[in-house]
Amino acid sequence: MTLKPTYHILAGSIRNAIALSAMILIGISADSGIGVAMAADRTAVYAPHFRSLQVYPEGNYYAPPIVSLGAPSDRITVSFDEIADSRSYLRYRLVHCDAMWRPDGLLENEYLRGFNEANIDTYDFSQGTNINYVHYSLTVPNENMEYTLSGNYLIQVYNEDDPDTTLLQAAFSVTENTIELGAGVTSRTDFDYNGHHQQLDIEADFKKASTLNNPYTDLAVTISQNGRIDNEVMLRAPSRAGGGKASYQHLPELVFPAGNEYRRMECVSTLYPGMKVESIEYAEPFYHIVVGGDESRDGQTYLYDQTQFGRFTVRNSNTNDSDTEADYVMVHFTLYSPRLKDVDVFLDGDFTQRRFDPESLMVYNAAYQAYEKTLMLKQGAYNYQYLTVPHGSMKGNTSPMEGDYYQTVNEYLIKAYYRVPGERYDRLGGATVVYSGK
């Protein structure tokens, strides 16, 4: 296969990237503009001049956004940037959701102590960067706002003079730790033996959930793989239950395609190429980072690589404070492949919020037989993979571009929700993380 020379990228894609970046800098979306948050949406950015959204337990970038109810040291941090020369007067609110991440209609005073609106007062301006931005952060609970129920929450950010338009939102969960979860992962599945899948078995001990008496009707367990939401499953009934425990075994929903280790790319400097970077060019006002061309890994020999399961880390190797001194660069991804019929190809990772939308959609270049995408990203280390999504579907497949290898180390997040008769919300009884191959 003939690889596309770097100068072809600089001659073509960068011109398009500059036009795109101009729209970003003046706050105009390339597709539809700012949108109101949709039901069942999770972590998402709706206004294109907001970037690098992260949500995590305070002090741990690499953990799922889950905290314990009533634990003073457990807090959620949300951070993001606005591409702008001056600060905006931003506010945020909390919305309680059911197990499917739909707002459940509870009154604010039913799930909050304090006021359900607060200013984002923690911000700082970028320093020494080509692209000016403002870095914001907030942490909950705080002296103004404290959640009082377990379950799922959305932090919605809006401009103080337009509260009806959500600019971005961050999803997190609060557990009451009344359900103890145990789980294992094996490559000896009901579909194949050391083949292309991994299978879980789960046990939920709900003896501490004193009001939960019927796990067949009142208990639901969700499983997500590497932070993805497109292939998350919900189990509504256990395989068997008794003695205050519910077991989930040999169910089709417990079998996941094994996938592959995430690909890695580092754009931590504009002075030298980082991991997987082929070249660095400057075209005002951006540095352009050309990532070395990728190909399908299906059918290749599995290679272990320690990744962060699709997460990213903001980092500039030449600064002391990457939050405000890392620059924004245009990153060019290329995936060499014949054009696939009746499917789209998307970039998957936390940097695209795991959403299948125009921001993550790869565009096919027939002249070079390659899928291409240019994104404005903050300097840092990024995990990514390519998912194929059949037309009319919202579920991605790893096999065509990444392959499915039973040895892959995957992070599975398991949550147990329950709602007993007479209650109006889904409690999160417990949560745990288990890794395949460990």
PDB file of C-alpha atoms in Angstrom, residues 78-242:
ATOM      1  CA  VAL A  78     -15.129  19.043  36.006  1.00  0.00           C
ATOM      2  CA  SER A  79     -12.665  21.004  33.887  1.00  0.00           C
ATOM      3  CA  PHE A  80     -12.834  22.493  30.396  1.00  0.00           C
ATOM      4  CA  ASP A  81     -11.597  25.345  28.214  1.00  0.00           C
ATOM      5  CA  GLU A  82     -13.338  28.076  26.279  1.00  0.00           C
ATOM      6  CA  ILE A  83     -11.566  29.349  23.165  1.00  0.00           C
ATOM      7  CA  ALA A  84     -11.858  33.049  23.940  1.00  0.00           C
ATOM      8  CA  ASP A  85      -9.876  36.145  24.905  1.00  0.00           C
ATOM      9  CA  SER A  86     -12.015  36.936  27.968  1.00  0.00           C
ATOM     10  CA  ARG A  87     -13.994  34.940  30.499  1.00  0.00           C
ATOM     11  CA  SER A  88     -17.674  34.196  30.164  1.00  0.00           C
ATOM     12  CA  TYR A  89     -20.039  34.400  33.103  1.00  0.00           C
ATOM     13  CA  LEU A  90     -20.888  30.736  33.381  1.00  0.00           C
ATOM     14  CA  ARG A  91     -23.162  28.950  35.795  1.00  0.00           C
ATOM     15  CA  TYR A  92     -24.018  25.319  36.428  1.00  0.00           C
ATOM     16  CA  ARG A  93     -26.856  23.197  37.793  1.00  0.00           C
ATOM     17  CA  LEU A  94     -27.369  19.564  38.752  1.00  0.00           C
ATOM     18  CA  VAL A  95     -29.982  17.259  37.223  1.00  0.00           C
ATOM     19  CA  HIS A  96     -30.833  13.900  38.791  1.00  0.00           C
ATOM     20  CA  CYS A  97     -31.334  11.066  36.280  1.00  0.00           C
ATOM     21  CA  ASP A  98     -32.607   7.518  36.247  1.00  0.00           C
ATOM     22  CA  ALA A  99     -30.519   4.464  35.437  1.00  0.00           C
ATOM     23  CA  MET A 100     -30.907   5.208  31.704  1.00  0.00           C
ATOM     24  CA  TRP A 101     -29.559   8.763  32.209  1.00  0.00           C
ATOM     25  CA  ARG A 102     -32.923  10.383  31.580  1.00  0.00           C
ATOM     26  CA  PRO A 103     -33.922  13.277  33.889  1.00  0.00           C
ATOM     27  CA  ASP A 104     -36.331  11.674  36.341  1.00  0.00           C
ATOM     28  CA  GLY A 105     -38.410  14.697  37.308  1.00  0.00           C
ATOM     29  CA  LEU A 106     -37.463  14.886  40.973  1.00  0.00           C
ATOM     30  CA  LEU A 107     -37.800  18.298  42.552  1.00  0.00           C
ATOM     31  CA  GLU A 108     -34.493  20.001  43.212  1.00  0.00           C
ATOM     32  CA  ASN A 109     -35.018  20.011  46.969  1.00  0.00           C
ATOM     33  CA  GLU A 110     -35.477  16.237  46.846  1.00  0.00           C
ATOM     34  CA  TYR A 111     -31.910  15.572  45.685  1.00  0.00           C
ATOM     35  CA  LEU A 112     -30.038  18.755  46.654  1.00  0.00           C
ATOM     36  CA  ARG A 113     -29.097  20.697  49.745  1.00  0.00           C
ATOM     37  CA  GLY A 114     -28.468  24.348  48.928  1.00  0.00           C
ATOM     38  CA  PHE A 115     -29.158  26.158  45.661  1.00  0.00           C
ATOM     39  CA  ASN A 116     -29.278  24.480  42.268  1.00  0.00           C
ATOM     40  CA  GLU A 117     -27.352  27.201  40.501  1.00  0.00           C
ATOM     41  CA  ALA A 118     -23.870  28.470  41.125  1.00  0.00           C
ATOM     42  CA  ASN A 119     -21.246  30.556  39.390  1.00  0.00           C
ATOM     43  CA  ILE A 120     -18.092  29.001  37.985  1.00  0.00           C
ATOM     44  CA  ASP A 121     -15.603  31.258  39.721  1.00  0.00           C
ATOM     45  CA  THR A 122     -12.475  29.148  39.312  1.00  0.00           C
ATOM     46  CA  TYR A 123     -10.859  30.089  36.015  1.00  0.00           C
ATOM     47  CA  ASP A 124      -7.529  31.189  34.582  1.00  0.00           C
ATOM     48  CA  PHE A 125      -6.284  32.571  31.287  1.00  0.00           C
ATOM     49  CA  SER A 126      -3.913  30.745  28.964  1.00  0.00           C
ATOM     50  CA  GLN A 127      -0.304  31.834  29.102  1.00  0.00           C
ATOM     51  CA  GLY A 128       2.142  31.965  26.176  1.00  0.00           C
ATOM     52  CA  THR A 129      -0.092  30.060  23.747  1.00  0.00           C
ATOM     53  CA  ASN A 130      -0.884  30.753  20.101  1.00  0.00           C
ATOM     54  CA  ILE A 131      -4.562  30.190  20.775  1.00  0.00           C
ATOM     55  CA  ASN A 132      -6.093  32.175  23.623  1.00  0.00           C
ATOM     56  CA  TYR A 133      -8.432  30.305  25.929  1.00  0.00           C
ATOM     57  CA  VAL A 134      -9.880  30.395  29.427  1.00  0.00           C
ATOM     58  CA  HIS A 135      -9.550  27.307  31.617  1.00  0.00           C
ATOM     59  CA  TYR A 136     -12.463  26.641  34.003  1.00  0.00           C
ATOM     60  CA  SER A 137     -12.986  24.094  36.746  1.00  0.00           C
ATOM     61  CA  LEU A 138     -15.588  23.277  39.376  1.00  0.00           C
ATOM     62  CA  THR A 139     -15.945  20.676  42.095  1.00  0.00           C
ATOM     63  CA  VAL A 140     -19.059  19.179  43.685  1.00  0.00           C
ATOM     64  CA  PRO A 141     -20.246  18.898  46.361  1.00  0.00           C
ATOM     65  CA  ASN A 142     -19.284  22.319  47.674  1.00  0.00           C
ATOM     66  CA  GLU A 143     -20.508  24.923  50.178  1.00  0.00           C
ATOM     67  CA  ASN A 144     -23.249  26.044  47.791  1.00  0.00           C
ATOM     68  CA  MET A 145     -24.446  22.729  46.434  1.00  0.00           C
ATOM     69  CA  GLU A 146     -24.584  19.204  47.897  1.00  0.00           C
ATOM     70  CA  TYR A 147     -26.352  16.167  46.470  1.00  0.00           C
ATOM     71  CA  THR A 148     -28.363  14.103  48.962  1.00  0.00           C
ATOM     72  CA  LEU A 149     -29.405  11.049  46.941  1.00  0.00           C
ATOM     73  CA  SER A 150     -27.493   8.306  45.190  1.00  0.00           C
ATOM     74  CA  GLY A 151     -27.918   7.788  41.455  1.00  0.00           C
ATOM     75  CA  ASN A 152     -26.872   9.458  38.217  1.00  0.00           C
ATOM     76  CA  TYR A 153     -26.290  13.186  37.840  1.00  0.00           C
ATOM     77  CA  LEU A 154     -25.650  15.664  35.052  1.00  0.00           C
ATOM     78  CA  ILE A 155     -23.760  18.903  35.663  1.00  0.00           C
ATOM     79  CA  GLN A 156     -25.075  21.327  33.053  1.00  0.00           C
ATOM     80  CA  VAL A 157     -23.120  24.494  32.246  1.00  0.00           C
ATOM     81  CA  TYR A 158     -24.804  27.537  30.732  1.00  0.00           C
ATOM     82  CA  ASN A 159     -24.269  31.246  30.282  1.00  0.00           C
ATOM     83  CA  GLU A 160     -25.881  33.286  33.024  1.00  0.00           C
ATOM     84  CA  ASP A 161     -27.910  35.332  30.528  1.00  0.00           C
ATOM     85  CA  ASP A 162     -29.187  32.237  28.658  1.00  0.00           C
ATOM     86  CA  PRO A 163     -30.019  29.511  31.173  1.00  0.00           C
ATOM     87  CA  ASP A 164     -32.140  27.565  28.682  1.00  0.00           C
ATOM     88  CA  THR A 165     -29.154  26.726  26.453  1.00  0.00           C
ATOM     89  CA  THR A 166     -26.814  24.073  27.772  1.00  0.00           C
ATOM     90  CA  LEU A 167     -23.263  24.682  26.540  1.00  0.00           C
ATOM     91  CA  LEU A 168     -21.841  21.430  27.890  1.00  0.00           C
ATOM     92  CA  GLN A 169     -22.635  18.809  30.476  1.00  0.00           C
ATOM     93  CA  ALA A 170     -20.711  16.272  32.534  1.00  0.00           C
ATOM     94  CA  ALA A 171     -22.108  12.962  33.774  1.00  0.00           C
ATOM     95  CA  PHE A 172     -21.187  11.349  37.079  1.00  0.00           C
ATOM     96  CA  SER A 173     -22.662   8.872  39.551  1.00  0.00           C
ATOM     97  CA  VAL A 174     -23.076   8.724  43.322  1.00  0.00           C
ATOM     98  CA  THR A 175     -23.229   5.334  45.048  1.00  0.00           C
ATOM     99  CA  GLU A 176     -24.636   4.548  48.473  1.00  0.00           C
ATOM    100  CA  ASN A 177     -22.534   1.346  48.803  1.00  0.00           C
ATOM    101  CA  THR A 178     -25.393  -0.850  49.949  1.00  0.00           C
ATOM    102  CA  ILE A 179     -24.801  -3.473  47.233  1.00  0.00           C
ATOM    103  CA  GLU A 180     -21.495  -5.312  47.072  1.00  0.00           C
ATOM    104  CA  LEU A 181     -20.498  -6.396  43.583  1.00  0.00           C
ATOM    105  CA  GLY A 182     -18.105  -9.180  42.688  1.00  0.00           C
ATOM    106  CA  ALA A 183     -17.192  -9.987  39.097  1.00  0.00           C
ATOM    107  CA  GLY A 184     -14.818 -11.980  36.942  1.00  0.00           C
ATOM    108  CA  VAL A 185     -13.870 -11.866  33.267  1.00  0.00           C
ATOM    109  CA  THR A 186     -12.881 -14.870  31.166  1.00  0.00           C
ATOM    110  CA  SER A 187     -11.982 -15.566  27.537  1.00  0.00           C
ATOM    111  CA  ARG A 188     -13.700 -18.969  27.781  1.00  0.00           C
ATOM    112  CA  THR A 189     -17.040 -17.677  26.621  1.00  0.00           C
ATOM    113  CA  ASP A 190     -20.333 -19.131  25.507  1.00  0.00           C
ATOM    114  CA  PHE A 191     -19.455 -17.883  21.994  1.00  0.00           C
ATOM    115  CA  ASP A 192     -15.847 -19.080  21.638  1.00  0.00           C
ATOM    116  CA  TYR A 193     -12.819 -20.349  23.576  1.00  0.00           C
ATOM    117  CA  ASN A 194      -9.829 -17.968  23.649  1.00  0.00           C
ATOM    118  CA  GLY A 195     -11.214 -16.414  20.497  1.00  0.00           C
ATOM    119  CA  HIS A 196     -12.675 -12.965  19.930  1.00  0.00           C
ATOM    120  CA  HIS A 197     -14.807 -12.363  23.035  1.00  0.00           C
ATOM    121  CA  GLN A 198     -14.725 -11.901  26.784  1.00  0.00           C
ATOM    122  CA  GLN A 199     -17.473 -12.942  29.196  1.00  0.00           C
ATOM    123  CA  LEU A 200     -18.357 -11.656  32.637  1.00  0.00           C
ATOM    124  CA  ASP A 201     -20.006 -13.290  35.586  1.00  0.00           C
ATOM    125  CA  ILE A 202     -21.387 -11.048  38.313  1.00  0.00           C
ATOM    126  CA  GLU A 203     -22.700 -11.493  41.835  1.00  0.00           C
ATOM    127  CA  ALA A 204     -24.593  -8.742  43.654  1.00  0.00           C
ATOM    128  CA  ASP A 205     -24.873  -9.020  47.441  1.00  0.00           C
ATOM    129  CA  PHE A 206     -27.782  -6.762  48.402  1.00  0.00           C
ATOM    130  CA  LYS A 207     -28.285  -7.746  52.040  1.00  0.00           C
ATOM    131  CA  LYS A 208     -27.371  -4.187  53.148  1.00  0.00           C
ATOM    132  CA  ALA A 209     -30.057  -2.731  50.851  1.00  0.00           C
ATOM    133  CA  SER A 210     -32.745  -3.281  53.440  1.00  0.00           C
ATOM    134  CA  THR A 211     -35.689  -2.254  51.242  1.00  0.00           C
ATOM    135  CA  LEU A 212     -34.703  -4.434  48.269  1.00  0.00           C
ATOM    136  CA  ASN A 213     -36.663  -7.670  48.452  1.00  0.00           C
ATOM    137  CA  ASN A 214     -37.294  -8.708  44.854  1.00  0.00           C
ATOM    138  CA  PRO A 215     -34.175  -8.559  42.647  1.00  0.00           C
ATOM    139  CA  TYR A 216     -36.135  -9.924  39.686  1.00  0.00           C
ATOM    140  CA  THR A 217     -38.237  -6.768  39.433  1.00  0.00           C
ATOM    141  CA  ASP A 218     -36.428  -4.054  41.400  1.00  0.00           C
ATOM    142  CA  LEU A 219     -32.737  -4.554  40.584  1.00  0.00           C
ATOM    143  CA  ALA A 220     -30.895  -3.590  37.383  1.00  0.00           C
ATOM    144  CA  VAL A 221     -27.216  -4.056  36.587  1.00  0.00           C
ATOM    145  CA  THR A 222     -25.345  -2.130  33.877  1.00  0.00           C
ATOM    146  CA  ILE A 223     -21.991  -3.014  32.311  1.00  0.00           C
ATOM    147  CA  SER A 224     -19.840  -0.705  30.217  1.00  0.00           C
ATOM    148  CA  GLN A 225     -16.540  -1.492  28.505  1.00  0.00           C
ATOM    149  CA  ASN A 226     -13.735   1.104  28.561  1.00  0.00           C
ATOM    150  CA  GLY A 227     -16.105   4.014  29.130  1.00  0.00           C
ATOM    151  CA  ARG A 228     -18.050   3.364  25.934  1.00  0.00           C
ATOM    152  CA  ILE A 229     -21.765   4.062  26.018  1.00  0.00           C
ATOM    153  CA  ASP A 230     -22.704   2.600  22.632  1.00  0.00           C
ATOM    154  CA  ASN A 231     -22.299  -1.033  23.738  1.00  0.00           C
ATOM    155  CA  GLU A 232     -23.361  -0.628  27.378  1.00  0.00           C
ATOM    156  CA  VAL A 233     -25.835  -3.281  28.483  1.00  0.00           C
ATOM    157  CA  MET A 234     -28.466  -3.391  31.216  1.00  0.00           C
ATOM    158  CA  LEU A 235     -29.523  -6.633  32.885  1.00  0.00           C
ATOM    159  CA  ARG A 236     -33.054  -6.477  34.213  1.00  0.00           C
ATOM    160  CA  ALA A 237     -33.225  -9.925  35.837  1.00  0.00           C
ATOM    161  CA  PRO A 238     -30.560 -12.181  37.373  1.00  0.00           C
ATOM    162  CA  SER A 239     -29.899 -15.767  36.373  1.00  0.00           C
ATOM    163  CA  ARG A 240     -30.774 -16.790  39.901  1.00  0.00           C
ATOM    164  CA  ALA A 241     -31.226 -15.176  43.308  1.00  0.00           C
ATOM    165  CA  GLY A 242     -31.473 -16.202  46.934  1.00  0.00           C
TER     166      GLY A 242
END
